[in-house]
XYZ file of C-alpha atoms in Angstrom:
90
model
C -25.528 177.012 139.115
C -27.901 179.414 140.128
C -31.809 179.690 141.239
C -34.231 178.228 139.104
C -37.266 180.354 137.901
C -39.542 179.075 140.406
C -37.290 178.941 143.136
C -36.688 182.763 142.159
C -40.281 182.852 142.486
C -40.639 181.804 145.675
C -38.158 184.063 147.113
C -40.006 187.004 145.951
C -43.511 186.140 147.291
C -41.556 185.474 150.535
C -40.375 188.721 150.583
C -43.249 190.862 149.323
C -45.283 188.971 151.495
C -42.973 189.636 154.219
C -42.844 193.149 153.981
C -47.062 193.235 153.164
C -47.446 191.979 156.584
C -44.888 193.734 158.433
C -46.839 197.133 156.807
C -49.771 196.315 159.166
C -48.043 195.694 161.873
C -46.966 192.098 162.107
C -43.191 191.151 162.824
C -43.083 188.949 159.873
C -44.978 187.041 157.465
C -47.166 184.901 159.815
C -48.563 181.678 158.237
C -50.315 181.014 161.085
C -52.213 183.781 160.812
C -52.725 182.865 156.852
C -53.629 179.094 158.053
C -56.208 180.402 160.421
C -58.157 182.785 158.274
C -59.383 181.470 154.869
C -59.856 185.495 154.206
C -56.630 186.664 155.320
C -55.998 189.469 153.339
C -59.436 190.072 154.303
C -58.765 190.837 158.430
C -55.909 193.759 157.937
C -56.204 197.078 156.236
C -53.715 199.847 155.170
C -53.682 203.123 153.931
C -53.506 204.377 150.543
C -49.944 205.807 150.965
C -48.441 202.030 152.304
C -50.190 200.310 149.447
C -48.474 202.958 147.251
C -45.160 202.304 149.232
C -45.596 198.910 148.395
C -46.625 198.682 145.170
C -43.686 200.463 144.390
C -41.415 198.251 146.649
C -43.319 195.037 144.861
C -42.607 196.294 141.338
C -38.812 197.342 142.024
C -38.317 194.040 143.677
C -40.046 191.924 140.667
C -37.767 193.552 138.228
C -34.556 193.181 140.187
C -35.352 189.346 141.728
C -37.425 188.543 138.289
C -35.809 190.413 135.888
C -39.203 191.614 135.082
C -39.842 194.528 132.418
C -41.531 197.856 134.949
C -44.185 196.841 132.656
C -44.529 193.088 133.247
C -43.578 193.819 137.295
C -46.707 196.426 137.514
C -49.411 193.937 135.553
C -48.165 190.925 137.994
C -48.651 193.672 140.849
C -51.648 194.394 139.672
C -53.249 190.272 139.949
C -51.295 190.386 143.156
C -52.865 193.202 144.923
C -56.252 192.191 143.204
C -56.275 188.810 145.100
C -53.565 189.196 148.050
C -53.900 192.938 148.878
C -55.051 194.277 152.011
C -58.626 196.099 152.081
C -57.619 200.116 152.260
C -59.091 201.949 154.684
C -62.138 204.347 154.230
């Protein structure tokens, strides 16, 4: 039997979330990092070009893991960035 939908779910925020830190220079995801700062997404920046990079890794990945529309995967990018995103620098 395979993955449920949420457990497909969680996989894929692992892994975006994974690679959104590991763009700014952590190893890994770090939850401890996450647990100590209410404003995570807040204390890093990036660079127009690596949010492009992974915007287009995020929607790629949503359609493959998700079997997301390009559509569907670049709206749900879209909220994600919007709340999760790292601030881009000036």
């Amino acid at each position: 039997m395979g993955l449920t939908m949420n457990q497909k779910l969680d996989k894929f925020i692992a892994k975006v979330l994974d690679r959104m830190f590991r763009k700014v220079g952590f190893k890994k995801f770090d939850q401890a990092f996450v647990d100590a700062n209410r404003d995570w997404f807040l204390q890093k920046s990036w660079t127009q070009d690596q949010e492009d990079e992974f915007h287009e890794y995020f929607v790629k990945t949503a359609q493959k893991d998700l079997n997301m529309s390009k559509e569907r995967s670049e709206k749900e990018f879209q909220w994600f960035n919007l709340n999760y995103g790292w601030k881009l620098n000036k």
